[in-house]
Amino acid sequence: MYANRGMYAEEVVNRTIDYLSNTNCLIEKRNIPIKIVKELNGNLVIGKLLSKSTVDYCGFANCKHIEFEVKQTSQVNFSVEMIKPHQYSYLLKAEHAGSIAFVIVYFSLHDKFHLLPIKWIDECTKINQTKTIKYDRIAKECQLLSIVYPGILNLLEKI
């Protein structure tokens, strides 16, 4: 339902972590565990998912362990259902274990990136008993990530 919606957001985050590799920061994009079943032609293959992955990114920034997922939406508000249940529980466990766990959401209607702590998302969904968080609340309560250089987010200063 939400497949391949985060290509722009992930590209910006990937450029950001490449840029940050020259600093005291180490963030990696995790690979999805796939077994190639059949090669069609050239670069096209058919694959089988071996297991559920955790989240897209992990690493260390500002001497802290971080775990995060990147999502992109063309909707006005953020649907927490965009985060797969196993990713959601993984981020909560990481937070509980002492990591900084969050979701970076790109709102294409607003052309803005926001950093949403998983603990904050969890509190919002429990208190409001809804799976949708209004953009106005996100804009007021969560970190706005700015593009400080072409395709580079100010992620490190917000962690």
Short mmCIF file of N, CA and C in Angstrom, two decimals:
data_model
loop_
_atom_site.label_atom_id
_atom_site.label_comp_id
_atom_site.label_asym_id
_atom_site.label_seq_id
_atom_site.Cartn_x
_atom_site.Cartn_y
_atom_site.Cartn_z
N MET A 1 0.81 -1.20 0.00
CA MET A 1 0.00 0.00 0.00
C MET A 1 0.86 1.27 0.00
N TYR A 2 1.96 1.25 0.76
CA TYR A 2 2.81 2.44 0.84
C TYR A 2 4.17 2.22 0.17
N ALA A 3 4.33 1.17 -0.63
CA ALA A 3 5.64 0.82 -1.19
C ALA A 3 6.18 1.92 -2.10
N ASN A 4 7.49 2.12 -2.03
CA ASN A 4 8.24 3.02 -2.90
C ASN A 4 7.81 4.48 -2.81
N ARG A 5 7.20 4.88 -1.73
CA ARG A 5 6.77 6.27 -1.62
C ARG A 5 7.89 7.17 -1.09
N GLY A 6 8.95 6.61 -0.56
CA GLY A 6 9.96 7.43 0.08
C GLY A 6 11.23 7.61 -0.71
N MET A 7 11.16 7.50 -2.03
CA MET A 7 12.38 7.55 -2.82
C MET A 7 13.09 8.90 -2.71
N TYR A 8 12.38 10.01 -2.80
CA TYR A 8 13.02 11.32 -2.68
C TYR A 8 13.60 11.49 -1.28
N ALA A 9 12.79 11.19 -0.27
CA ALA A 9 13.24 11.36 1.12
C ALA A 9 14.47 10.50 1.40
N GLU A 10 14.44 9.24 0.96
CA GLU A 10 15.60 8.36 1.20
C GLU A 10 16.83 8.84 0.45
N GLU A 11 16.65 9.37 -0.75
CA GLU A 11 17.79 9.88 -1.50
C GLU A 11 18.44 11.05 -0.75
N VAL A 12 17.63 11.95 -0.21
CA VAL A 12 18.17 13.08 0.56
C VAL A 12 18.89 12.57 1.82
N VAL A 13 18.28 11.62 2.52
CA VAL A 13 18.92 11.06 3.72
C VAL A 13 20.21 10.34 3.34
N ASN A 14 20.21 9.59 2.26
CA ASN A 14 21.44 8.90 1.82
C ASN A 14 22.55 9.89 1.50
N ARG A 15 22.22 10.99 0.82
CA ARG A 15 23.23 12.02 0.54
C ARG A 15 23.72 12.66 1.83
N THR A 16 22.81 12.83 2.78
CA THR A 16 23.18 13.41 4.07
C THR A 16 24.15 12.51 4.81
N ILE A 17 23.87 11.21 4.86
CA ILE A 17 24.78 10.32 5.60
C ILE A 17 26.12 10.15 4.88
N ASP A 18 26.12 10.24 3.55
CA ASP A 18 27.39 10.23 2.82
C ASP A 18 28.21 11.46 3.19
N TYR A 19 27.56 12.60 3.26
CA TYR A 19 28.22 13.85 3.63
C TYR A 19 28.73 13.77 5.08
N LEU A 20 27.92 13.20 5.97
CA LEU A 20 28.30 13.12 7.38
C LEU A 20 29.40 12.10 7.63
N SER A 21 29.70 11.25 6.67
CA SER A 21 30.76 10.26 6.86
C SER A 21 32.12 10.93 7.04
N ASN A 22 32.24 12.20 6.68
CA ASN A 22 33.48 12.96 6.87
C ASN A 22 33.57 13.61 8.24
N THR A 23 32.58 13.33 9.10
CA THR A 23 32.55 13.90 10.44
C THR A 23 32.72 12.77 11.46
N ASN A 24 32.50 13.08 12.73
CA ASN A 24 32.55 12.06 13.78
C ASN A 24 31.21 11.34 13.87
N CYS A 25 30.71 10.93 12.74
CA CYS A 25 29.40 10.33 12.66
C CYS A 25 29.49 9.08 11.78
N LEU A 26 28.81 8.03 12.18
CA LEU A 26 28.78 6.80 11.38
C LEU A 26 27.34 6.32 11.30
N ILE A 27 26.75 6.48 10.15
CA ILE A 27 25.37 6.03 9.93
C ILE A 27 25.37 5.17 8.68
N GLU A 28 24.72 4.03 8.77
CA GLU A 28 24.66 3.12 7.63
C GLU A 28 23.23 2.80 7.26
N LYS A 29 23.00 2.62 5.97
CA LYS A 29 21.71 2.13 5.49
C LYS A 29 21.80 0.61 5.50
N ARG A 30 20.83 0.00 6.13
CA ARG A 30 20.81 -1.46 6.20
C ARG A 30 20.33 -2.05 4.87
N ASN A 31 20.87 -3.21 4.58
CA ASN A 31 20.42 -3.94 3.39
C ASN A 31 19.21 -4.79 3.74
N ILE A 32 18.34 -4.96 2.77
CA ILE A 32 17.17 -5.82 2.95
C ILE A 32 17.60 -7.25 2.65
N PRO A 33 17.28 -8.20 3.55
CA PRO A 33 17.69 -9.59 3.33
C PRO A 33 16.85 -10.26 2.22
N ILE A 34 17.41 -10.29 1.00
CA ILE A 34 16.71 -10.84 -0.16
C ILE A 34 17.55 -11.95 -0.79
N LYS A 35 16.87 -13.00 -1.22
CA LYS A 35 17.51 -14.07 -1.98
C LYS A 35 17.04 -13.93 -3.42
N ILE A 36 17.98 -13.87 -4.37
CA ILE A 36 17.61 -13.76 -5.78
C ILE A 36 17.11 -15.13 -6.24
N VAL A 37 15.89 -15.15 -6.75
CA VAL A 37 15.26 -16.38 -7.20
C VAL A 37 15.49 -16.60 -8.69
N LYS A 38 15.37 -15.52 -9.46
CA LYS A 38 15.50 -15.64 -10.90
C LYS A 38 16.02 -14.34 -11.48
N GLU A 39 16.98 -14.45 -12.39
CA GLU A 39 17.49 -13.27 -13.08
C GLU A 39 16.75 -13.16 -14.40
N LEU A 40 16.11 -12.01 -14.63
CA LEU A 40 15.31 -11.83 -15.84
C LEU A 40 16.19 -11.37 -17.01
N ASN A 41 16.69 -10.16 -16.93
CA ASN A 41 17.63 -9.65 -17.93
C ASN A 41 18.29 -8.41 -17.38
N GLY A 42 19.52 -8.24 -17.72
CA GLY A 42 20.23 -7.06 -17.27
C GLY A 42 20.19 -6.87 -15.77
N ASN A 43 19.58 -5.79 -15.32
CA ASN A 43 19.51 -5.47 -13.89
C ASN A 43 18.23 -5.93 -13.23
N LEU A 44 17.35 -6.63 -13.93
CA LEU A 44 16.08 -7.06 -13.36
C LEU A 44 16.17 -8.46 -12.81
N VAL A 45 15.71 -8.62 -11.57
CA VAL A 45 15.70 -9.93 -10.93
C VAL A 45 14.39 -10.12 -10.18
N ILE A 46 14.08 -11.36 -9.88
CA ILE A 46 12.97 -11.69 -9.00
C ILE A 46 13.60 -12.18 -7.71
N GLY A 47 13.16 -11.61 -6.59
CA GLY A 47 13.76 -11.96 -5.31
C GLY A 47 12.71 -12.37 -4.30
N LYS A 48 13.20 -13.03 -3.26
CA LYS A 48 12.34 -13.46 -2.16
C LYS A 48 12.89 -12.86 -0.87
N LEU A 49 12.01 -12.24 -0.11
CA LEU A 49 12.40 -11.65 1.16
C LEU A 49 12.68 -12.78 2.15
N LEU A 50 13.89 -12.83 2.68
CA LEU A 50 14.27 -13.91 3.60
C LEU A 50 13.70 -13.72 4.99
N SER A 51 13.66 -12.50 5.44
CA SER A 51 13.10 -12.19 6.76
C SER A 51 12.73 -10.71 6.80
N LYS A 52 11.93 -10.35 7.78
CA LYS A 52 11.58 -8.94 7.94
C LYS A 52 12.83 -8.19 8.37
N SER A 53 13.03 -7.03 7.75
CA SER A 53 14.17 -6.23 8.17
C SER A 53 13.76 -5.41 9.39
N THR A 54 14.70 -4.74 9.97
CA THR A 54 14.39 -3.90 11.12
C THR A 54 14.01 -2.52 10.60
N VAL A 55 14.90 -1.56 10.73
CA VAL A 55 14.66 -0.23 10.19
C VAL A 55 15.77 0.09 9.18
N ASP A 56 15.57 1.14 8.41
CA ASP A 56 16.46 1.45 7.30
C ASP A 56 17.87 1.88 7.72
N TYR A 57 17.98 2.62 8.83
CA TYR A 57 19.26 3.24 9.17
C TYR A 57 19.64 3.00 10.63
N CYS A 58 20.94 2.85 10.85
CA CYS A 58 21.47 2.74 12.22
C CYS A 58 22.87 3.33 12.23
N GLY A 59 23.36 3.62 13.44
CA GLY A 59 24.72 4.12 13.54
C GLY A 59 24.94 4.92 14.80
N PHE A 60 25.95 5.79 14.74
CA PHE A 60 26.32 6.61 15.87
C PHE A 60 26.46 8.06 15.41
N ALA A 61 25.90 8.96 16.20
CA ALA A 61 26.01 10.39 15.93
C ALA A 61 26.08 11.09 17.28
N ASN A 62 27.00 12.04 17.38
CA ASN A 62 27.19 12.77 18.64
C ASN A 62 27.37 11.80 19.81
N CYS A 63 28.13 10.73 19.59
CA CYS A 63 28.45 9.72 20.61
C CYS A 63 27.20 8.99 21.12
N LYS A 64 26.14 8.96 20.36
CA LYS A 64 24.91 8.27 20.73
C LYS A 64 24.54 7.29 19.64
N HIS A 65 24.00 6.14 20.07
CA HIS A 65 23.52 5.17 19.10
C HIS A 65 22.16 5.62 18.58
N ILE A 66 21.97 5.54 17.26
CA ILE A 66 20.70 5.95 16.67
C ILE A 66 20.14 4.84 15.79
N GLU A 67 18.83 4.79 15.73
CA GLU A 67 18.09 3.88 14.85
C GLU A 67 16.95 4.71 14.28
N PHE A 68 16.78 4.66 12.95
CA PHE A 68 15.67 5.44 12.40
C PHE A 68 15.17 4.88 11.08
N GLU A 69 13.97 5.31 10.78
CA GLU A 69 13.27 4.94 9.55
C GLU A 69 12.96 6.24 8.82
N VAL A 70 12.84 6.17 7.50
CA VAL A 70 12.50 7.34 6.69
C VAL A 70 11.19 7.06 5.97
N LYS A 71 10.27 8.00 6.06
CA LYS A 71 8.98 7.88 5.40
C LYS A 71 8.69 9.16 4.62
N GLN A 72 7.87 9.03 3.60
CA GLN A 72 7.46 10.16 2.79
C GLN A 72 5.96 10.06 2.58
N THR A 73 5.28 11.19 2.70
CA THR A 73 3.84 11.18 2.50
C THR A 73 3.40 12.36 1.65
N SER A 74 2.39 12.12 0.84
CA SER A 74 1.77 13.19 0.07
C SER A 74 0.48 13.64 0.73
N GLN A 75 0.21 13.08 1.91
CA GLN A 75 -1.00 13.43 2.67
C GLN A 75 -0.73 14.67 3.54
N VAL A 76 -1.80 15.29 4.00
CA VAL A 76 -1.68 16.47 4.86
C VAL A 76 -1.09 16.08 6.22
N ASN A 77 -1.54 14.94 6.77
CA ASN A 77 -1.11 14.49 8.09
C ASN A 77 -0.28 13.22 7.96
N PHE A 78 0.24 12.74 9.09
CA PHE A 78 1.07 11.53 9.08
C PHE A 78 0.29 10.35 9.64
N SER A 79 0.19 9.30 8.85
CA SER A 79 -0.44 8.07 9.31
C SER A 79 0.63 7.16 9.89
N VAL A 80 0.49 6.84 11.16
CA VAL A 80 1.46 5.98 11.85
C VAL A 80 1.48 4.58 11.22
N GLU A 81 0.42 4.22 10.51
CA GLU A 81 0.36 2.93 9.83
C GLU A 81 1.38 2.82 8.71
N MET A 82 2.02 3.93 8.34
CA MET A 82 3.12 3.87 7.36
C MET A 82 4.32 3.13 7.94
N ILE A 83 4.43 3.12 9.26
CA ILE A 83 5.50 2.40 9.93
C ILE A 83 5.01 0.97 10.13
N LYS A 84 5.72 0.01 9.57
CA LYS A 84 5.31 -1.39 9.71
C LYS A 84 5.38 -1.79 11.18
N PRO A 85 4.46 -2.66 11.62
CA PRO A 85 4.42 -3.04 13.05
C PRO A 85 5.76 -3.53 13.60
N HIS A 86 6.50 -4.34 12.83
CA HIS A 86 7.79 -4.83 13.34
C HIS A 86 8.82 -3.71 13.44
N GLN A 87 8.72 -2.70 12.57
CA GLN A 87 9.62 -1.54 12.66
C GLN A 87 9.27 -0.69 13.87
N TYR A 88 7.99 -0.49 14.09
CA TYR A 88 7.51 0.30 15.22
C TYR A 88 7.99 -0.31 16.53
N SER A 89 7.78 -1.62 16.69
CA SER A 89 8.20 -2.26 17.94
C SER A 89 9.72 -2.28 18.07
N TYR A 90 10.42 -2.41 16.95
CA TYR A 90 11.89 -2.38 16.99
C TYR A 90 12.38 -1.02 17.47
N LEU A 91 11.80 0.06 16.93
CA LEU A 91 12.21 1.40 17.35
C LEU A 91 11.92 1.64 18.82
N LEU A 92 10.78 1.15 19.30
CA LEU A 92 10.46 1.29 20.73
C LEU A 92 11.46 0.52 21.60
N LYS A 93 11.82 -0.69 21.17
CA LYS A 93 12.82 -1.48 21.91
C LYS A 93 14.17 -0.79 21.91
N ALA A 94 14.55 -0.23 20.76
CA ALA A 94 15.83 0.48 20.67
C ALA A 94 15.85 1.67 21.61
N GLU A 95 14.75 2.41 21.64
CA GLU A 95 14.63 3.57 22.54
C GLU A 95 14.74 3.11 23.99
N HIS A 96 14.04 2.04 24.32
CA HIS A 96 14.06 1.51 25.68
C HIS A 96 15.47 1.05 26.08
N ALA A 97 16.24 0.57 25.10
CA ALA A 97 17.60 0.10 25.37
C ALA A 97 18.62 1.23 25.41
N GLY A 98 18.18 2.46 25.17
CA GLY A 98 19.08 3.60 25.29
C GLY A 98 19.45 4.28 23.98
N SER A 99 18.96 3.78 22.87
CA SER A 99 19.23 4.42 21.57
C SER A 99 18.33 5.64 21.39
N ILE A 100 18.74 6.49 20.49
CA ILE A 100 17.86 7.56 20.03
C ILE A 100 17.14 6.98 18.82
N ALA A 101 15.84 6.82 18.93
CA ALA A 101 15.05 6.18 17.88
C ALA A 101 14.01 7.16 17.36
N PHE A 102 13.92 7.28 16.05
CA PHE A 102 13.03 8.27 15.47
C PHE A 102 12.66 7.90 14.05
N VAL A 103 11.73 8.68 13.51
CA VAL A 103 11.31 8.55 12.12
C VAL A 103 11.48 9.92 11.48
N ILE A 104 12.14 9.96 10.33
CA ILE A 104 12.21 11.18 9.55
C ILE A 104 11.07 11.10 8.55
N VAL A 105 10.22 12.12 8.56
CA VAL A 105 9.07 12.13 7.64
C VAL A 105 9.19 13.34 6.72
N TYR A 106 9.09 13.07 5.43
CA TYR A 106 9.04 14.15 4.45
C TYR A 106 7.59 14.35 4.03
N PHE A 107 7.09 15.56 4.24
CA PHE A 107 5.74 15.94 3.86
C PHE A 107 5.83 16.68 2.53
N SER A 108 5.51 16.00 1.43
CA SER A 108 5.68 16.61 0.12
C SER A 108 4.75 17.81 -0.10
N LEU A 109 3.56 17.81 0.50
CA LEU A 109 2.66 18.95 0.36
C LEU A 109 3.23 20.22 0.97
N HIS A 110 4.00 20.05 2.03
CA HIS A 110 4.60 21.19 2.73
C HIS A 110 6.07 21.39 2.33
N ASP A 111 6.63 20.40 1.62
CA ASP A 111 8.05 20.38 1.25
C ASP A 111 8.93 20.56 2.48
N LYS A 112 8.62 19.75 3.51
CA LYS A 112 9.36 19.84 4.78
C LYS A 112 9.67 18.45 5.33
N PHE A 113 10.85 18.36 5.96
CA PHE A 113 11.28 17.16 6.67
C PHE A 113 11.13 17.42 8.16
N HIS A 114 10.62 16.44 8.89
CA HIS A 114 10.52 16.54 10.35
C HIS A 114 11.09 15.27 10.98
N LEU A 115 11.71 15.45 12.14
CA LEU A 115 12.22 14.34 12.92
C LEU A 115 11.23 14.06 14.04
N LEU A 116 10.61 12.88 14.01
CA LEU A 116 9.60 12.50 15.00
C LEU A 116 10.17 11.41 15.91
N PRO A 117 10.45 11.71 17.16
CA PRO A 117 10.94 10.67 18.08
C PRO A 117 9.89 9.56 18.23
N ILE A 118 10.33 8.32 18.26
CA ILE A 118 9.38 7.20 18.35
C ILE A 118 8.60 7.27 19.66
N LYS A 119 9.23 7.71 20.72
CA LYS A 119 8.52 7.83 22.00
C LYS A 119 7.38 8.85 21.88
N TRP A 120 7.62 9.94 21.18
CA TRP A 120 6.60 10.96 20.96
C TRP A 120 5.46 10.40 20.12
N ILE A 121 5.79 9.66 19.06
CA ILE A 121 4.77 9.04 18.21
C ILE A 121 3.91 8.09 19.05
N ASP A 122 4.57 7.29 19.88
CA ASP A 122 3.85 6.32 20.71
C ASP A 122 2.91 7.02 21.69
N GLU A 123 3.39 8.09 22.31
CA GLU A 123 2.54 8.85 23.24
C GLU A 123 1.34 9.47 22.52
N CYS A 124 1.57 10.01 21.33
CA CYS A 124 0.48 10.62 20.55
C CYS A 124 -0.60 9.59 20.22
N THR A 125 -0.18 8.42 19.80
CA THR A 125 -1.17 7.41 19.40
C THR A 125 -1.91 6.85 20.60
N LYS A 126 -1.25 6.75 21.74
CA LYS A 126 -1.93 6.23 22.93
C LYS A 126 -2.87 7.26 23.55
N ILE A 127 -2.42 8.49 23.64
CA ILE A 127 -3.24 9.54 24.24
C ILE A 127 -4.45 9.86 23.36
N ASN A 128 -4.22 10.03 22.08
CA ASN A 128 -5.30 10.41 21.17
C ASN A 128 -6.08 9.22 20.63
N GLN A 129 -5.59 8.02 20.88
CA GLN A 129 -6.20 6.78 20.39
C GLN A 129 -6.52 6.87 18.90
N THR A 130 -5.55 7.37 18.14
CA THR A 130 -5.69 7.47 16.70
C THR A 130 -4.35 7.14 16.06
N LYS A 131 -4.39 6.69 14.83
CA LYS A 131 -3.18 6.35 14.09
C LYS A 131 -2.75 7.48 13.16
N THR A 132 -3.42 8.64 13.27
CA THR A 132 -3.07 9.78 12.43
C THR A 132 -2.66 10.94 13.32
N ILE A 133 -1.51 11.53 12.99
CA ILE A 133 -1.03 12.69 13.74
C ILE A 133 -1.11 13.90 12.81
N LYS A 134 -1.78 14.93 13.27
CA LYS A 134 -1.99 16.13 12.45
C LYS A 134 -0.67 16.87 12.22
N TYR A 135 -0.50 17.36 11.01
CA TYR A 135 0.73 18.07 10.66
C TYR A 135 0.96 19.28 11.55
N ASP A 136 -0.08 20.01 11.89
CA ASP A 136 0.08 21.19 12.75
C ASP A 136 0.75 20.83 14.06
N ARG A 137 0.39 19.68 14.62
CA ARG A 137 0.99 19.24 15.88
C ARG A 137 2.46 18.86 15.66
N ILE A 138 2.73 18.18 14.56
CA ILE A 138 4.12 17.80 14.24
C ILE A 138 4.97 19.05 14.06
N ALA A 139 4.45 20.03 13.32
CA ALA A 139 5.19 21.27 13.07
C ALA A 139 5.49 22.02 14.37
N LYS A 140 4.57 21.92 15.32
CA LYS A 140 4.73 22.63 16.59
C LYS A 140 5.66 21.89 17.57
N GLU A 141 5.59 20.55 17.59
CA GLU A 141 6.25 19.79 18.64
C GLU A 141 7.49 19.01 18.21
N CYS A 142 7.72 18.86 16.92
CA CYS A 142 8.85 18.05 16.45
C CYS A 142 9.89 18.90 15.72
N GLN A 143 11.11 18.37 15.67
CA GLN A 143 12.22 19.07 15.03
C GLN A 143 11.99 19.20 13.52
N LEU A 144 12.17 20.39 13.01
CA LEU A 144 12.16 20.63 11.58
C LEU A 144 13.59 20.44 11.08
N LEU A 145 13.75 19.61 10.06
CA LEU A 145 15.07 19.42 9.45
C LEU A 145 15.14 20.31 8.21
N SER A 146 16.20 21.07 8.11
CA SER A 146 16.37 21.98 6.99
C SER A 146 17.41 21.45 6.03
N ILE A 147 17.25 21.78 4.77
CA ILE A 147 18.28 21.47 3.79
C ILE A 147 19.28 22.61 3.84
N VAL A 148 20.50 22.31 4.31
CA VAL A 148 21.50 23.33 4.54
C VAL A 148 22.49 23.44 3.39
N TYR A 149 22.49 22.46 2.55
CA TYR A 149 23.36 22.41 1.39
C TYR A 149 22.59 21.57 0.39
N PRO A 150 22.73 21.74 -0.89
CA PRO A 150 21.89 20.97 -1.82
C PRO A 150 21.82 19.48 -1.48
N GLY A 151 20.64 19.05 -1.07
CA GLY A 151 20.42 17.65 -0.77
C GLY A 151 20.97 17.17 0.56
N ILE A 152 21.36 18.07 1.45
CA ILE A 152 21.94 17.71 2.74
C ILE A 152 21.09 18.29 3.87
N LEU A 153 20.61 17.40 4.75
CA LEU A 153 19.81 17.83 5.90
C LEU A 153 20.71 18.17 7.10
N ASN A 154 20.22 19.05 7.96
CA ASN A 154 20.96 19.40 9.18
C ASN A 154 20.66 18.37 10.28
N LEU A 155 20.74 17.11 9.95
CA LEU A 155 20.39 16.01 10.84
C LEU A 155 21.25 15.97 12.10
N LEU A 156 22.54 16.11 11.94
CA LEU A 156 23.45 15.96 13.07
C LEU A 156 23.18 16.95 14.18
N GLU A 157 22.85 18.18 13.85
CA GLU A 157 22.58 19.18 14.89
C GLU A 157 21.23 18.98 15.58
N LYS A 158 20.36 18.15 15.01
CA LYS A 158 19.05 17.92 15.59
C LYS A 158 18.98 16.67 16.45
N ILE A 159 20.02 15.84 16.38
CA ILE A 159 20.03 14.61 17.17
C ILE A 159 20.54 14.92 18.58
#
